[in-house]
Amino acid sequence: MDTVIRTDFELDEGIDFTDVEQIKHGLVTSMVRGVGFDPASATEHDWFLALASLLRGHLSEKGMMTSRAQYGSDTKRVYYLSLEFLTGRRLVKHLLDLGIESAVRAALRELGQDLDRVAEQESDAALGNGGLGRLAACFLDSMATHGYPGYGYGIRYEFGMFSQTIENGQQVEHPESWLRNGNPWEIVRHNVSYPVRFGGHIVCFRDEGGEERCRWVDANEVIAEAYDLKETGYGGAYGCNLRLWSARATQDFDLSYFNEGNYIEAVKDKTTSENLSKVLYPMDTTLMGQELRLKQEYFFVSASLQDILARFFKVHKDPKQIPAKIVIQLNDTHPALAVPEMMRLLMDNHALSWDAAWDITRDTFAYTNHTLLPEALETWPVAMLEAILPRHLEIIYKINYGFLQQVRRAFPGDVAMLRRMSLIDEDTHRVRMAHLAVVGSRRVNGVAALHTKLLRERVFPDFDAFFPEKFVNVTNGITQRRWLLQSNPPLAALVSETIGEGWLTDLDRLRDLEKLADDPAFQDRFLTIKAGAKARAAALIAERCGVVVSTASLFDIQIKRIHEYKRQLLNIMQVIARYNAIRRDPKAVMTPRTVIFGGKAAPGYYVAKKIIRLINDVAETINHDPAVRDLLKVVFVPNYNVSTAEILIPSCDLSEQISTAGTEASGTGNMKFALNGALTIGTLDGANIEIREEVGDDNIFIFGHTAQEVSQIKAQGYDPWSWYAADDEMRTVIDMIRDGFFSTEEPDRYRPIADALLGSDTYLVLADFRSYMDAQKAVDGLYTNQRVWARQAILNIARVGKFSSDRAIHTYAKDIWGVRPMDALS
Ligand code: 26V
């Protein structure tokens, strides 16, 4: 260490956040001096801004303490590179982490404001598509809570995930300009900026030592500018930083054009450069091949690595120390260009030899895979890389050459294997980013036991044989602070009152609830809390969908991205079958249900959008049919996002996790629901398998073919028609969809869906239908006995401790990162 970090600057005492008077005073001061409004006429949004800017200063101070401790102890840091961070709103999270929620609530009340309404003024930071982005947010929370020296890097998209409305039953997308009213949490660091280059060409020569050296010349440059968000951890002792990059042009305008009076041309380059951080790509079948997306990936990777190395070299001289001080986790392959970028920086900027740079690089990275779907594995056209990142393509070729030589030595004569393992797909002329990430990382992990097993067997069998130690499992998790403490305060309070607060940082403590599962008084309290949550969700549904639902009915919820593999279609078919049963026997005694859907379809994903429309058409028919009475309601809640999840999840009785076995990497919604006392109806897919292991076979409704059976059926030649022919109830349902029962004004509207089911039925909807119906029947039966239901729901809560992101982070820290928590800060 050659830099001494002074830590002897003392700060003023600041506001005592346990003192309501001081908070009030702070709020009023912040309103007048920071927001610039008269408290007498301030709106709820102004109060949000005043509170947020007051807290921001406090968080900044906390963050400084953490980073002083990290510098002081020269600890190894974890850098989490992710193109998505789906953090949602931050206000209440910060208040809970700091333990000042009730004091702030009281202060606001005395100022005539309600904290909940003020909190609702904040727009969701929707910088992610779904599970992958939310996982990154949960992981930051766990790292911050347990004092791991973590640091997140991503993009500060100006437009996050689009917002969704439903018009005539169809999804309509709107830009999500979450920064419209400013972002009071972020701190812009104009002085932390790095150039990022694109295009140009490379010039290579041999240095004195005979080592090949290359320079990248004539490239275009964009500036990456840092925006920091402080992530608090529970208890407030530690925090971690989330650094998001925003693109800025190197020049505001091209003077040669400007002088000719051509203003548009003069600012065109600026606009093009700044488009880089403009919008989050919705995952989509058309994602691949989009040049702007590739540029985004490189933009954030390059800025992050430059920043990481700058921090390292501030304190260290010897680059060989990098793997001892830095670990970089790649959240999927989106940041996989970090591998050649690290090589480039070490060789071209720090004059390391190829071999030295490669040893360091391989020891520094780890890669998490999040999907088994072949169409979701990223590849980039060689020609595109050549045009945009010529130096990186060169490096990738060289990595590939060295790697394939090793493979050749290990498996002489196996040309087919070389072709399969190559980083370049020679048939399509594309770079396989997953192969690059595997070769460039010390560890590769899947996100649930089944997923890791299938990754090793199906996606990377050759790599698994070649690198037997590389593949490991870390089952996903969720933070109980967000998904119980914050989203379900009454249930959190009941848990704390019963077993103490230890569960907040050690979720396995929930086991202490097991003994109360049979206690009628405890069951009653659980049921009362569930009823309250249902009332809240019902209010949201009434407001957004204009449908009144009964809180006495079973709330059956499927909220997640709309995708064929997640099988919302299977669910809506079950709903139609239920509707038919009611129509057949209008006097039938039946368990009343409210079936709730929510989720976004990628704008270019035609089938997914059709599925949304079908759900809405079915809802329209059922909700308006008087014969249905109160037995069945169907709703599609528009604009599903983190904040909507926080309201719907606590209200759930039945959690739908019904993907075709072998398709969902893990799922994390499944965990959130179980933690909130919902029972799961699900397939043996992703983390459902582990949830069953934990909660016990009797406390979960499992149905459908296993992953192995699915692949057997497919290998034998799956014939959906035979399943259709064999099941009258299913046949009626499909015929109704096909023949326009729910779309009388356009009878062919859903013919393509029915045709696809009877044609290939890629996701085996028909093969699992009967077993799903049987499982649903069992659900109806159990729900009639509220005591038994409550008992099983409580057992679910008591037994899902494993699915905390704290456990996941401890596992990463020990098995992959080799980092330990920092000592407690004084
Ligand atoms: C990507 C794409 C891209 C193009 C075609 C359609 C498609 C479908 C899926 C994906 C997956 C993107 C990666 C992702 O979000 N994976 C999710 O990661 C979660 C956290 O590990 C995990 O719980 C989910 O099961 C997994 O789908």
PDB file of C-alpha atoms in Angstrom, residues 423-591:
ATOM      1  CA  LEU A 423     -15.920 -19.511 -28.915  1.00  0.00           C
ATOM      2  CA  ILE A 424     -16.877 -18.938 -32.535  1.00  0.00           C
ATOM      3  CA  ASP A 425     -19.760 -20.712 -34.200  1.00  0.00           C
ATOM      4  CA  GLU A 426     -18.217 -21.353 -37.596  1.00  0.00           C
ATOM      5  CA  ASP A 427     -21.557 -22.081 -39.249  1.00  0.00           C
ATOM      6  CA  THR A 428     -23.238 -18.827 -38.314  1.00  0.00           C
ATOM      7  CA  HIS A 429     -20.096 -16.705 -37.855  1.00  0.00           C
ATOM      8  CA  ARG A 430     -21.103 -15.613 -34.420  1.00  0.00           C
ATOM      9  CA  VAL A 431     -19.255 -15.285 -31.126  1.00  0.00           C
ATOM     10  CA  ARG A 432     -20.743 -17.451 -28.379  1.00  0.00           C
ATOM     11  CA  MET A 433     -20.743 -15.243 -25.325  1.00  0.00           C
ATOM     12  CA  ALA A 434     -21.513 -18.075 -22.921  1.00  0.00           C
ATOM     13  CA  HIS A 435     -18.414 -19.948 -24.072  1.00  0.00           C
ATOM     14  CA  LEU A 436     -16.349 -16.808 -23.647  1.00  0.00           C
ATOM     15  CA  ALA A 437     -17.728 -16.376 -20.127  1.00  0.00           C
ATOM     16  CA  VAL A 438     -17.052 -20.005 -19.188  1.00  0.00           C
ATOM     17  CA  VAL A 439     -13.493 -19.984 -20.503  1.00  0.00           C
ATOM     18  CA  GLY A 440     -12.756 -16.611 -18.901  1.00  0.00           C
ATOM     19  CA  SER A 441     -14.118 -17.445 -15.437  1.00  0.00           C
ATOM     20  CA  ARG A 442     -12.891 -19.375 -12.458  1.00  0.00           C
ATOM     21  CA  ARG A 443     -16.381 -20.549 -11.550  1.00  0.00           C
ATOM     22  CA  VAL A 444     -19.663 -20.871 -13.414  1.00  0.00           C
ATOM     23  CA  ASN A 445     -22.875 -21.278 -11.493  1.00  0.00           C
ATOM     24  CA  GLY A 446     -26.469 -22.150 -12.173  1.00  0.00           C
ATOM     25  CA  VAL A 447     -29.238 -20.717  -9.999  1.00  0.00           C
ATOM     26  CA  ALA A 448     -31.047 -23.844  -8.737  1.00  0.00           C
ATOM     27  CA  ALA A 449     -29.988 -27.464  -8.317  1.00  0.00           C
ATOM     28  CA  LEU A 450     -31.916 -28.736 -11.339  1.00  0.00           C
ATOM     29  CA  HIS A 451     -30.770 -25.811 -13.450  1.00  0.00           C
ATOM     30  CA  THR A 452     -27.104 -26.445 -12.633  1.00  0.00           C
ATOM     31  CA  LYS A 453     -27.520 -30.134 -13.361  1.00  0.00           C
ATOM     32  CA  LEU A 454     -29.148 -29.436 -16.739  1.00  0.00           C
ATOM     33  CA  LEU A 455     -26.558 -26.772 -17.538  1.00  0.00           C
ATOM     34  CA  ARG A 456     -23.816 -29.324 -17.043  1.00  0.00           C
ATOM     35  CA  GLU A 457     -25.628 -32.062 -18.932  1.00  0.00           C
ATOM     36  CA  ARG A 458     -27.291 -30.188 -21.741  1.00  0.00           C
ATOM     37  CA  VAL A 459     -25.751 -26.765 -22.315  1.00  0.00           C
ATOM     38  CA  PHE A 460     -22.079 -27.241 -21.398  1.00  0.00           C
ATOM     39  CA  PRO A 461     -21.387 -31.010 -21.355  1.00  0.00           C
ATOM     40  CA  ASP A 462     -18.032 -30.656 -23.102  1.00  0.00           C
ATOM     41  CA  PHE A 463     -16.942 -27.834 -20.845  1.00  0.00           C
ATOM     42  CA  ASP A 464     -18.045 -29.778 -17.795  1.00  0.00           C
ATOM     43  CA  ALA A 465     -15.848 -32.678 -18.836  1.00  0.00           C
ATOM     44  CA  PHE A 466     -12.960 -30.384 -19.602  1.00  0.00           C
ATOM     45  CA  PHE A 467     -13.232 -28.208 -16.449  1.00  0.00           C
ATOM     46  CA  PRO A 468     -14.668 -30.613 -13.870  1.00  0.00           C
ATOM     47  CA  GLU A 469     -14.341 -28.164 -10.964  1.00  0.00           C
ATOM     48  CA  LYS A 470     -15.748 -25.138 -12.671  1.00  0.00           C
ATOM     49  CA  PHE A 471     -19.494 -25.688 -12.457  1.00  0.00           C
ATOM     50  CA  VAL A 472     -21.239 -25.122  -9.142  1.00  0.00           C
ATOM     51  CA  ASN A 473     -24.738 -24.438  -7.937  1.00  0.00           C
ATOM     52  CA  VAL A 474     -25.938 -21.482  -5.937  1.00  0.00           C
ATOM     53  CA  THR A 475     -29.685 -21.622  -5.578  1.00  0.00           C
ATOM     54  CA  ASN A 476     -31.250 -18.167  -5.816  1.00  0.00           C
ATOM     55  CA  GLY A 477     -32.746 -16.361  -2.882  1.00  0.00           C
ATOM     56  CA  ILE A 478     -34.779 -13.287  -2.049  1.00  0.00           C
ATOM     57  CA  THR A 479     -34.363 -10.704   0.664  1.00  0.00           C
ATOM     58  CA  GLN A 480     -36.802 -11.141   3.513  1.00  0.00           C
ATOM     59  CA  ARG A 481     -36.354  -7.442   4.337  1.00  0.00           C
ATOM     60  CA  ARG A 482     -38.057  -6.400   1.129  1.00  0.00           C
ATOM     61  CA  TRP A 483     -40.391  -9.341   0.640  1.00  0.00           C
ATOM     62  CA  LEU A 484     -41.754  -9.686   4.142  1.00  0.00           C
ATOM     63  CA  LEU A 485     -40.694  -6.856   6.434  1.00  0.00           C
ATOM     64  CA  GLN A 486     -41.409  -4.096   3.939  1.00  0.00           C
ATOM     65  CA  SER A 487     -44.168  -5.578   1.822  1.00  0.00           C
ATOM     66  CA  ASN A 488     -46.157  -7.304   4.552  1.00  0.00           C
ATOM     67  CA  PRO A 489     -45.752  -5.375   7.824  1.00  0.00           C
ATOM     68  CA  PRO A 490     -48.576  -7.119   9.727  1.00  0.00           C
ATOM     69  CA  LEU A 491     -47.207 -10.597   9.012  1.00  0.00           C
ATOM     70  CA  ALA A 492     -43.664  -9.425   9.764  1.00  0.00           C
ATOM     71  CA  ALA A 493     -44.895  -8.059  13.088  1.00  0.00           C
ATOM     72  CA  LEU A 494     -46.632 -11.323  13.945  1.00  0.00           C
ATOM     73  CA  VAL A 495     -43.467 -13.267  13.171  1.00  0.00           C
ATOM     74  CA  SER A 496     -41.272 -10.927  15.232  1.00  0.00           C
ATOM     75  CA  GLU A 497     -43.697 -10.950  18.119  1.00  0.00           C
ATOM     76  CA  THR A 498     -43.710 -14.746  18.091  1.00  0.00           C
ATOM     77  CA  ILE A 499     -40.068 -15.666  17.520  1.00  0.00           C
ATOM     78  CA  GLY A 500     -38.147 -12.415  17.869  1.00  0.00           C
ATOM     79  CA  GLU A 501     -36.381 -10.418  15.187  1.00  0.00           C
ATOM     80  CA  GLY A 502     -33.537 -12.795  14.420  1.00  0.00           C
ATOM     81  CA  TRP A 503     -35.214 -13.877  11.168  1.00  0.00           C
ATOM     82  CA  LEU A 504     -34.493 -10.475   9.674  1.00  0.00           C
ATOM     83  CA  THR A 505     -30.855 -11.404   9.200  1.00  0.00           C
ATOM     84  CA  ASP A 506     -31.085 -15.176   9.596  1.00  0.00           C
ATOM     85  CA  LEU A 507     -34.138 -16.555   7.854  1.00  0.00           C
ATOM     86  CA  ASP A 508     -33.622 -20.099   9.133  1.00  0.00           C
ATOM     87  CA  ARG A 509     -34.984 -18.818  12.434  1.00  0.00           C
ATOM     88  CA  LEU A 510     -38.435 -19.077  10.887  1.00  0.00           C
ATOM     89  CA  ARG A 511     -38.280 -22.772  11.804  1.00  0.00           C
ATOM     90  CA  ASP A 512     -39.350 -21.678  15.284  1.00  0.00           C
ATOM     91  CA  LEU A 513     -42.807 -21.047  13.808  1.00  0.00           C
ATOM     92  CA  GLU A 514     -43.323 -24.710  12.995  1.00  0.00           C
ATOM     93  CA  LYS A 515     -44.646 -25.499  16.426  1.00  0.00           C
ATOM     94  CA  LEU A 516     -47.367 -22.893  15.997  1.00  0.00           C
ATOM     95  CA  ALA A 517     -48.737 -24.346  12.788  1.00  0.00           C
ATOM     96  CA  ASP A 518     -51.316 -26.346  14.761  1.00  0.00           C
ATOM     97  CA  ASP A 519     -52.186 -23.562  17.157  1.00  0.00           C
ATOM     98  CA  PRO A 520     -55.716 -22.338  16.319  1.00  0.00           C
ATOM     99  CA  ALA A 521     -55.089 -18.889  17.786  1.00  0.00           C
ATOM    100  CA  PHE A 522     -51.990 -18.446  15.664  1.00  0.00           C
ATOM    101  CA  GLN A 523     -53.843 -19.765  12.615  1.00  0.00           C
ATOM    102  CA  ASP A 524     -56.576 -17.217  13.208  1.00  0.00           C
ATOM    103  CA  ARG A 525     -54.085 -14.403  13.388  1.00  0.00           C
ATOM    104  CA  PHE A 526     -52.451 -15.590  10.195  1.00  0.00           C
ATOM    105  CA  LEU A 527     -55.831 -15.761   8.448  1.00  0.00           C
ATOM    106  CA  THR A 528     -56.810 -12.310   9.660  1.00  0.00           C
ATOM    107  CA  ILE A 529     -53.576 -10.865   8.321  1.00  0.00           C
ATOM    108  CA  LYS A 530     -54.090 -12.653   5.015  1.00  0.00           C
ATOM    109  CA  ALA A 531     -57.607 -11.204   4.794  1.00  0.00           C
ATOM    110  CA  GLY A 532     -56.220  -7.702   5.359  1.00  0.00           C
ATOM    111  CA  ALA A 533     -53.654  -8.171   2.594  1.00  0.00           C
ATOM    112  CA  LYS A 534     -56.392  -9.437   0.291  1.00  0.00           C
ATOM    113  CA  ALA A 535     -58.471  -6.342   1.000  1.00  0.00           C
ATOM    114  CA  ARG A 536     -55.529  -4.173   0.020  1.00  0.00           C
ATOM    115  CA  ALA A 537     -54.970  -6.126  -3.195  1.00  0.00           C
ATOM    116  CA  ALA A 538     -58.701  -5.997  -3.934  1.00  0.00           C
ATOM    117  CA  ALA A 539     -58.569  -2.207  -3.682  1.00  0.00           C
ATOM    118  CA  LEU A 540     -55.696  -2.144  -6.174  1.00  0.00           C
ATOM    119  CA  ILE A 541     -57.629  -4.439  -8.503  1.00  0.00           C
ATOM    120  CA  ALA A 542     -60.749  -2.299  -8.257  1.00  0.00           C
ATOM    121  CA  GLU A 543     -58.731   0.791  -9.071  1.00  0.00           C
ATOM    122  CA  ARG A 544     -56.676  -0.618 -11.940  1.00  0.00           C
ATOM    123  CA  CYS A 545     -59.079  -3.125 -13.470  1.00  0.00           C
ATOM    124  CA  GLY A 546     -62.464  -1.792 -12.415  1.00  0.00           C
ATOM    125  CA  VAL A 547     -63.406  -5.249 -11.154  1.00  0.00           C
ATOM    126  CA  VAL A 548     -64.739  -5.931  -7.679  1.00  0.00           C
ATOM    127  CA  VAL A 549     -63.393  -9.151  -6.231  1.00  0.00           C
ATOM    128  CA  SER A 550     -64.388 -10.935  -3.056  1.00  0.00           C
ATOM    129  CA  THR A 551     -61.750 -11.309  -0.383  1.00  0.00           C
ATOM    130  CA  ALA A 552     -63.534 -14.465   0.717  1.00  0.00           C
ATOM    131  CA  SER A 553     -62.517 -16.150  -2.508  1.00  0.00           C
ATOM    132  CA  LEU A 554     -59.251 -17.993  -2.990  1.00  0.00           C
ATOM    133  CA  PHE A 555     -56.663 -15.622  -4.492  1.00  0.00           C
ATOM    134  CA  ASP A 556     -54.880 -17.552  -7.195  1.00  0.00           C
ATOM    135  CA  ILE A 557     -51.985 -15.508  -8.613  1.00  0.00           C
ATOM    136  CA  GLN A 558     -49.636 -15.794 -11.550  1.00  0.00           C
ATOM    137  CA  ILE A 559     -47.465 -12.688 -11.881  1.00  0.00           C
ATOM    138  CA  LYS A 560     -44.275 -12.794 -13.921  1.00  0.00           C
ATOM    139  CA  ARG A 561     -43.093 -12.035 -17.445  1.00  0.00           C
ATOM    140  CA  ILE A 562     -45.457 -13.371 -20.070  1.00  0.00           C
ATOM    141  CA  HIS A 563     -43.696 -16.180 -21.894  1.00  0.00           C
ATOM    142  CA  GLU A 564     -44.843 -19.409 -23.493  1.00  0.00           C
ATOM    143  CA  TYR A 565     -42.534 -21.458 -21.282  1.00  0.00           C
ATOM    144  CA  LYS A 566     -44.101 -20.015 -18.125  1.00  0.00           C
ATOM    145  CA  ARG A 567     -47.432 -21.310 -19.426  1.00  0.00           C
ATOM    146  CA  GLN A 568     -49.948 -18.622 -18.586  1.00  0.00           C
ATOM    147  CA  LEU A 569     -51.913 -20.482 -21.279  1.00  0.00           C
ATOM    148  CA  LEU A 570     -52.178 -23.574 -19.116  1.00  0.00           C
ATOM    149  CA  ASN A 571     -53.571 -21.412 -16.335  1.00  0.00           C
ATOM    150  CA  ILE A 572     -56.168 -19.687 -18.513  1.00  0.00           C
ATOM    151  CA  MET A 573     -57.230 -23.078 -19.910  1.00  0.00           C
ATOM    152  CA  GLN A 574     -57.851 -24.250 -16.372  1.00  0.00           C
ATOM    153  CA  VAL A 575     -59.915 -21.112 -15.808  1.00  0.00           C
ATOM    154  CA  ILE A 576     -61.997 -21.838 -18.891  1.00  0.00           C
ATOM    155  CA  ALA A 577     -62.558 -25.418 -17.758  1.00  0.00           C
ATOM    156  CA  ARG A 578     -63.730 -24.093 -14.394  1.00  0.00           C
ATOM    157  CA  TYR A 579     -66.079 -21.697 -16.154  1.00  0.00           C
ATOM    158  CA  ASN A 580     -67.499 -24.573 -18.172  1.00  0.00           C
ATOM    159  CA  ALA A 581     -68.061 -26.585 -15.006  1.00  0.00           C
ATOM    160  CA  ILE A 582     -70.047 -23.696 -13.525  1.00  0.00           C
ATOM    161  CA  ARG A 583     -72.111 -23.343 -16.676  1.00  0.00           C
ATOM    162  CA  ARG A 584     -72.811 -27.061 -16.784  1.00  0.00           C
ATOM    163  CA  ASP A 585     -74.134 -27.033 -13.244  1.00  0.00           C
ATOM    164  CA  PRO A 586     -75.150 -23.524 -12.148  1.00  0.00           C
ATOM    165  CA  LYS A 587     -76.059 -24.763  -8.672  1.00  0.00           C
ATOM    166  CA  ALA A 588     -72.758 -26.514  -8.098  1.00  0.00           C
ATOM    167  CA  VAL A 589     -71.042 -25.914  -4.792  1.00  0.00           C
ATOM    168  CA  MET A 590     -67.551 -24.725  -5.565  1.00  0.00           C
ATOM    169  CA  THR A 591     -64.642 -22.986  -3.951  1.00  0.00           C
TER     170      THR A 591
END
